mmCIF file of C-alpha atoms in Angstrom:
data_model
loop_
_atom_site.group_PDB
_atom_site.id
_atom_site.type_symbol
_atom_site.label_atom_id
_atom_site.label_comp_id
_atom_site.label_asym_id
_atom_site.label_seq_id
_atom_site.Cartn_x
_atom_site.Cartn_y
_atom_site.Cartn_z
ATOM 1 C CA ALA A 125 -39.350 16.203 -21.012
ATOM 2 C CA GLN A 126 -39.823 19.904 -20.872
ATOM 3 C CA SER A 127 -37.560 21.725 -18.435
ATOM 4 C CA VAL A 128 -37.110 25.261 -17.252
ATOM 5 C CA SER A 129 -33.713 26.534 -16.113
ATOM 6 C CA GLN A 130 -32.990 29.467 -13.886
ATOM 7 C CA HIS A 131 -29.253 29.752 -13.733
ATOM 8 C CA ASN A 132 -29.025 32.288 -10.940
ATOM 9 C CA HIS A 133 -29.958 30.638 -7.665
ATOM 10 C CA HIS A 134 -29.119 33.497 -5.335
ATOM 11 C CA VAL A 135 -28.539 37.093 -6.348
ATOM 12 C CA ILE A 136 -27.510 39.897 -4.019
ATOM 13 C CA LEU A 137 -27.861 43.485 -5.221
ATOM 14 C CA SER A 138 -27.669 46.917 -3.694
ATOM 15 C CA GLU A 139 -30.665 49.208 -3.941
ATOM 16 C CA ALA A 140 -30.836 51.051 -7.268
ATOM 17 C CA ALA A 141 -28.828 48.371 -9.059
ATOM 18 C CA SER A 142 -30.206 46.882 -12.252
ATOM 19 C CA LEU A 143 -31.548 43.357 -12.261
ATOM 20 C CA GLU A 144 -31.615 40.642 -14.889
ATOM 21 C CA LEU A 145 -32.676 37.104 -14.042
ATOM 22 C CA GLY A 146 -32.236 34.411 -16.643
ATOM 23 C CA CYS A 147 -34.806 31.831 -17.683
ATOM 24 C CA ASN A 148 -34.409 29.220 -20.409
ATOM 25 C CA TYR A 149 -36.779 26.445 -21.421
ATOM 26 C CA SER A 150 -36.316 23.351 -23.500
ATOM 27 C CA TYR A 151 -39.617 22.979 -25.354
ATOM 28 C CA GLY A 152 -39.561 23.955 -29.025
ATOM 29 C CA GLY A 153 -43.251 24.437 -29.718
ATOM 30 C CA THR A 154 -45.669 27.182 -28.785
ATOM 31 C CA VAL A 155 -45.304 28.258 -25.180
ATOM 32 C CA ASN A 156 -46.880 30.633 -22.730
ATOM 33 C CA LEU A 157 -44.351 32.186 -20.365
ATOM 34 C CA PHE A 158 -44.742 33.581 -16.874
ATOM 35 C CA TRP A 159 -42.778 35.133 -14.065
ATOM 36 C CA TYR A 160 -44.074 34.801 -10.536
ATOM 37 C CA VAL A 161 -42.746 36.333 -7.333
ATOM 38 C CA GLN A 162 -43.000 34.983 -3.805
ATOM 39 C CA TYR A 163 -42.318 37.575 -1.115
ATOM 40 C CA PRO A 164 -41.322 36.250 2.319
ATOM 41 C CA GLY A 165 -44.365 34.756 3.978
ATOM 42 C CA GLN A 166 -46.653 35.512 1.064
ATOM 43 C CA HIS A 167 -48.159 33.515 -1.746
ATOM 44 C CA LEU A 168 -47.042 33.348 -5.363
ATOM 45 C CA GLN A 169 -48.025 36.440 -7.298
ATOM 46 C CA LEU A 170 -48.042 36.906 -11.051
ATOM 47 C CA LEU A 171 -45.489 39.511 -12.181
ATOM 48 C CA LEU A 172 -46.000 39.286 -15.917
ATOM 49 C CA LYS A 173 -46.850 36.922 -18.743
ATOM 50 C CA TYR A 174 -46.195 36.421 -22.436
ATOM 51 C CA PHE A 175 -48.595 34.680 -24.793
ATOM 52 C CA SER A 176 -47.898 36.273 -28.174
ATOM 53 C CA GLY A 177 -47.169 39.579 -29.892
ATOM 54 C CA ASP A 178 -44.592 42.097 -28.677
ATOM 55 C CA PRO A 179 -41.770 40.041 -27.149
ATOM 56 C CA LEU A 180 -41.081 42.755 -24.588
ATOM 57 C CA VAL A 181 -43.725 42.563 -21.902
ATOM 58 C CA LYS A 182 -44.210 44.854 -18.958
ATOM 59 C CA GLY A 183 -45.504 43.700 -15.628
ATOM 60 C CA ILE A 184 -46.254 45.073 -12.229
ATOM 61 C CA LYS A 185 -43.850 46.984 -9.992
ATOM 62 C CA GLY A 186 -41.626 48.111 -12.872
ATOM 63 C CA PHE A 187 -40.619 44.627 -14.013
ATOM 64 C CA GLU A 188 -40.338 43.647 -17.656
ATOM 65 C CA ALA A 189 -39.279 40.544 -19.546
ATOM 66 C CA GLU A 190 -38.091 39.824 -23.049
ATOM 67 C CA PHE A 191 -38.986 36.698 -24.986
ATOM 68 C CA ILE A 192 -36.240 35.641 -27.380
ATOM 69 C CA LYS A 193 -37.583 32.690 -29.318
ATOM 70 C CA SER A 194 -34.264 31.782 -30.950
ATOM 71 C CA LYS A 195 -32.631 31.496 -27.558
ATOM 72 C CA PHE A 196 -35.602 29.839 -25.793
ATOM 73 C CA SER A 197 -35.255 32.532 -23.172
ATOM 74 C CA PHE A 198 -37.528 34.779 -21.151
ATOM 75 C CA ASN A 199 -35.328 36.949 -18.954
ATOM 76 C CA LEU A 200 -36.725 39.205 -16.270
ATOM 77 C CA ARG A 201 -35.402 42.734 -15.867
ATOM 78 C CA LYS A 202 -35.798 45.760 -13.658
ATOM 79 C CA PRO A 203 -33.757 48.931 -14.134
ATOM 80 C CA SER A 204 -33.517 49.841 -10.457
ATOM 81 C CA VAL A 205 -34.332 47.421 -7.650
ATOM 82 C CA GLN A 206 -35.709 48.377 -4.266
ATOM 83 C CA TRP A 207 -35.264 46.719 -0.894
ATOM 84 C CA SER A 208 -38.919 45.643 -1.142
ATOM 85 C CA ASP A 209 -38.052 43.517 -4.207
ATOM 86 C CA THR A 210 -36.357 41.015 -1.914
ATOM 87 C CA ALA A 211 -38.162 37.789 -2.753
ATOM 88 C CA GLU A 212 -37.939 34.550 -4.690
ATOM 89 C CA TYR A 213 -38.644 34.730 -8.402
ATOM 90 C CA PHE A 214 -39.945 31.830 -10.458
ATOM 91 C CA CYS A 215 -40.075 31.443 -14.183
ATOM 92 C CA ALA A 216 -42.829 29.140 -15.493
ATOM 93 C CA VAL A 217 -43.705 27.718 -18.876
ATOM 94 C CA LYS A 218 -46.895 26.247 -20.261
ATOM 95 C CA ARG A 219 -46.910 24.320 -23.481
ATOM 96 C CA GLY A 220 -49.459 25.623 -25.952
ATOM 97 C CA GLY A 221 -52.560 23.552 -26.493
ATOM 98 C CA THR A 222 -52.305 21.561 -23.304
ATOM 99 C CA ALA A 223 -54.244 21.732 -20.098
ATOM 100 C CA SER A 224 -53.236 24.137 -17.375
ATOM 101 C CA LYS A 225 -49.932 22.640 -16.310
ATOM 102 C CA LEU A 226 -47.086 24.992 -15.483
ATOM 103 C CA THR A 227 -43.506 23.790 -15.380
ATOM 104 C CA PHE A 228 -41.513 25.936 -12.989
ATOM 105 C CA GLY A 229 -37.852 26.739 -12.759
ATOM 106 C CA THR A 230 -36.089 26.179 -9.460
ATOM 107 C CA GLY A 231 -36.375 29.832 -8.519
ATOM 108 C CA THR A 232 -33.943 32.693 -7.899
ATOM 109 C CA ARG A 233 -33.659 34.184 -4.469
ATOM 110 C CA LEU A 234 -33.070 37.921 -4.765
ATOM 111 C CA GLN A 235 -31.691 39.798 -1.800
ATOM 112 C CA VAL A 236 -31.575 43.588 -2.055
ATOM 113 C CA THR A 237 -29.392 45.373 0.456
ATOM 114 C CA LEU A 238 -29.756 48.965 1.593
ATOM 115 C CA LYS B 230 -63.157 40.008 -6.496
ATOM 116 C CA ALA B 231 -62.127 37.486 -3.850
ATOM 117 C CA GLY B 232 -58.906 35.586 -4.386
ATOM 118 C CA VAL B 233 -58.120 31.916 -4.055
ATOM 119 C CA THR B 234 -58.774 30.483 -0.622
ATOM 120 C CA GLN B 235 -57.217 27.348 0.789
ATOM 121 C CA THR B 236 -58.056 25.573 3.988
ATOM 122 C CA PRO B 237 -56.598 24.688 6.331
ATOM 123 C CA ARG B 238 -53.507 26.871 6.218
ATOM 124 C CA TYR B 239 -51.463 24.587 8.437
ATOM 125 C CA LEU B 240 -51.753 20.917 9.166
ATOM 126 C CA ILE B 241 -49.730 18.451 11.207
ATOM 127 C CA LYS B 242 -50.228 14.744 10.635
ATOM 128 C CA THR B 243 -48.379 11.549 11.431
ATOM 129 C CA ARG B 244 -47.123 8.917 9.032
ATOM 130 C CA GLY B 245 -49.802 6.608 7.751
ATOM 131 C CA GLN B 246 -52.648 9.067 8.200
ATOM 132 C CA GLN B 247 -54.547 10.665 5.379
ATOM 133 C CA VAL B 248 -55.302 14.308 4.748
ATOM 134 C CA THR B 249 -57.767 16.352 2.713
ATOM 135 C CA LEU B 250 -57.020 19.878 1.566
ATOM 136 C CA SER B 251 -59.571 22.285 0.148
ATOM 137 C CA CYS B 252 -59.408 25.039 -2.431
ATOM 138 C CA SER B 253 -61.999 27.578 -3.530
ATOM 139 C CA PRO B 254 -61.064 29.244 -6.820
ATOM 140 C CA ILE B 255 -61.808 32.762 -7.951
ATOM 141 C CA SER B 256 -65.472 33.203 -8.763
ATOM 142 C CA GLY B 257 -66.146 32.270 -12.374
ATOM 143 C CA HIS B 258 -63.026 30.152 -12.816
ATOM 144 C CA ARG B 259 -63.810 26.553 -13.717
ATOM 145 C CA SER B 260 -60.288 25.169 -13.696
ATOM 146 C CA VAL B 261 -58.111 24.458 -10.678
ATOM 147 C CA SER B 262 -54.533 23.182 -10.575
ATOM 148 C CA TRP B 263 -52.626 21.800 -7.617
ATOM 149 C CA TYR B 264 -48.879 22.006 -7.015
ATOM 150 C CA GLN B 265 -46.491 20.732 -4.370
ATOM 151 C CA GLN B 266 -43.664 23.033 -3.259
ATOM 152 C CA THR B 267 -40.661 21.656 -1.377
ATOM 153 C CA PRO B 268 -37.149 23.046 -0.858
ATOM 154 C CA GLY B 269 -35.610 20.084 -2.649
ATOM 155 C CA GLN B 270 -37.935 19.586 -5.619
ATOM 156 C CA GLY B 271 -39.325 23.081 -6.047
ATOM 157 C CA LEU B 272 -42.797 23.534 -7.518
ATOM 158 C CA GLN B 273 -44.224 20.409 -9.079
ATOM 159 C CA PHE B 274 -47.544 19.961 -10.811
ATOM 160 C CA LEU B 275 -49.930 17.498 -9.188
ATOM 161 C CA PHE B 276 -53.125 17.643 -11.258
ATOM 162 C CA GLU B 277 -55.665 19.917 -12.864
ATOM 163 C CA TYR B 278 -59.431 19.819 -12.825
ATOM 164 C CA PHE B 279 -61.856 21.456 -15.211
ATOM 165 C CA SER B 280 -65.608 21.189 -14.830
ATOM 166 C CA GLU B 281 -65.302 18.302 -12.354
ATOM 167 C CA THR B 282 -62.996 16.292 -14.641
ATOM 168 C CA GLN B 283 -59.315 15.635 -14.147
ATOM 169 C CA ARG B 284 -57.700 17.003 -17.281
ATOM 170 C CA ASN B 285 -54.021 16.494 -16.526
ATOM 171 C CA LYS B 286 -51.945 14.673 -13.942
ATOM 172 C CA GLY B 287 -48.340 14.998 -12.839
ATOM 173 C CA ASN B 288 -45.897 12.301 -11.837
ATOM 174 C CA PHE B 289 -47.066 11.576 -8.340
ATOM 175 C CA PRO B 290 -48.068 8.220 -6.836
ATOM 176 C CA GLY B 291 -51.677 7.146 -6.638
ATOM 177 C CA ARG B 292 -51.768 8.168 -2.966
ATOM 178 C CA PHE B 293 -52.337 11.676 -4.277
ATOM 179 C CA SER B 294 -55.829 12.210 -5.600
ATOM 180 C CA GLY B 295 -58.251 15.016 -6.105
ATOM 181 C CA ARG B 296 -61.702 15.971 -7.140
ATOM 182 C CA GLN B 297 -63.719 18.987 -8.130
ATOM 183 C CA PHE B 298 -67.274 19.833 -7.262
ATOM 184 C CA SER B 299 -69.983 21.457 -9.354
ATOM 185 C CA ASN B 300 -69.267 24.833 -7.709
ATOM 186 C CA SER B 301 -65.611 24.522 -8.886
ATOM 187 C CA ARG B 302 -64.286 24.020 -5.373
ATOM 188 C CA SER B 303 -61.595 21.375 -5.335
ATOM 189 C CA GLU B 304 -60.134 19.007 -2.805
ATOM 190 C CA MET B 305 -56.975 16.995 -2.857
ATOM 191 C CA ASN B 306 -56.370 13.953 -0.730
ATOM 192 C CA VAL B 307 -53.160 12.274 0.284
ATOM 193 C CA SER B 308 -53.465 8.822 1.804
ATOM 194 C CA THR B 309 -50.918 6.867 3.808
ATOM 195 C CA LEU B 310 -48.810 9.915 4.494
ATOM 196 C CA GLU B 311 -45.037 9.684 4.322
ATOM 197 C CA LEU B 312 -42.443 12.015 5.808
ATOM 198 C CA GLY B 313 -41.559 13.161 2.294
ATOM 199 C CA ASP B 314 -45.074 14.488 1.769
ATOM 200 C CA SER B 315 -44.268 17.408 4.046
ATOM 201 C CA ALA B 316 -44.624 20.401 1.775
ATOM 202 C CA LEU B 317 -46.546 23.513 0.885
ATOM 203 C CA TYR B 318 -49.507 22.536 -1.270
ATOM 204 C CA LEU B 319 -50.620 25.273 -3.600
ATOM 205 C CA CYS B 320 -53.861 25.616 -5.442
ATOM 206 C CA ALA B 321 -54.124 27.754 -8.552
ATOM 207 C CA SER B 322 -57.287 29.184 -10.030
ATOM 208 C CA ASN B 323 -57.063 29.200 -13.815
ATOM 209 C CA GLU B 324 -58.466 31.706 -16.255
ATOM 210 C CA PRO B 325 -59.582 30.427 -19.657
ATOM 211 C CA THR B 326 -56.436 32.099 -21.016
ATOM 212 C CA ASP B 327 -54.460 29.768 -18.738
ATOM 213 C CA THR B 328 -53.182 32.506 -16.477
ATOM 214 C CA GLN B 329 -52.995 30.956 -13.022
ATOM 215 C CA TYR B 330 -53.576 32.741 -9.753
ATOM 216 C CA PHE B 331 -52.277 31.062 -6.643
ATOM 217 C CA GLY B 332 -53.689 30.726 -3.178
ATOM 218 C CA PRO B 333 -51.688 31.045 0.049
ATOM 219 C CA GLY B 334 -51.167 27.318 0.292
ATOM 220 C CA THR B 335 -51.578 24.680 2.952
ATOM 221 C CA ARG B 336 -48.416 23.794 4.820
ATOM 222 C CA LEU B 337 -48.481 20.106 5.651
ATOM 223 C CA THR B 338 -46.056 18.674 8.169
ATOM 224 C CA VAL B 339 -45.836 14.906 8.496
ATOM 225 C CA LEU B 340 -44.264 13.613 11.699
#
């Protein structure tokens, strides 16, 4: 069965620090990849997505992610985090050619301190 | 463009009861997916509907069911509620490219 792993469960950073959150998936075929963010008390919002083409994708709020096919990874990065980035981040994978079913990782809780 | 709406936002039920949750997708989207979010199991796929037909189903018991209407609005139903059904139920409105946009969810508490 396809699985998605987010190895960092809870990350604490100071403002202006750089962020990298790991995401690995187990499916070997064509995949669509997503990062979602859930701010406290708010609904899931799409940060960025990768379908094909340039493996470095840019999203909203200064986030970017790099797809490395050989490593089955799609890590999320931000050069300088802000206090307002405090949230839970979810990586999600959709197998190509299937109906709209996302498999989510367990999430990473990011806490940014002032 | 209006986002995904879910009603009700909060619901309290007792064991054995049934519940119906509603989702209105983004205008023009014909596909809707449902997910269950719990602290222990995370986000799990329930089912997906496209043009009134269930196209995919997750690993949930038959007590969980859904349907979609001709206007793309969707409902999910949980019968014979159990304590473990307490969760945030999320509806996603799906673009043809399979990008999913989520609603605020319905928080169900089963007592």
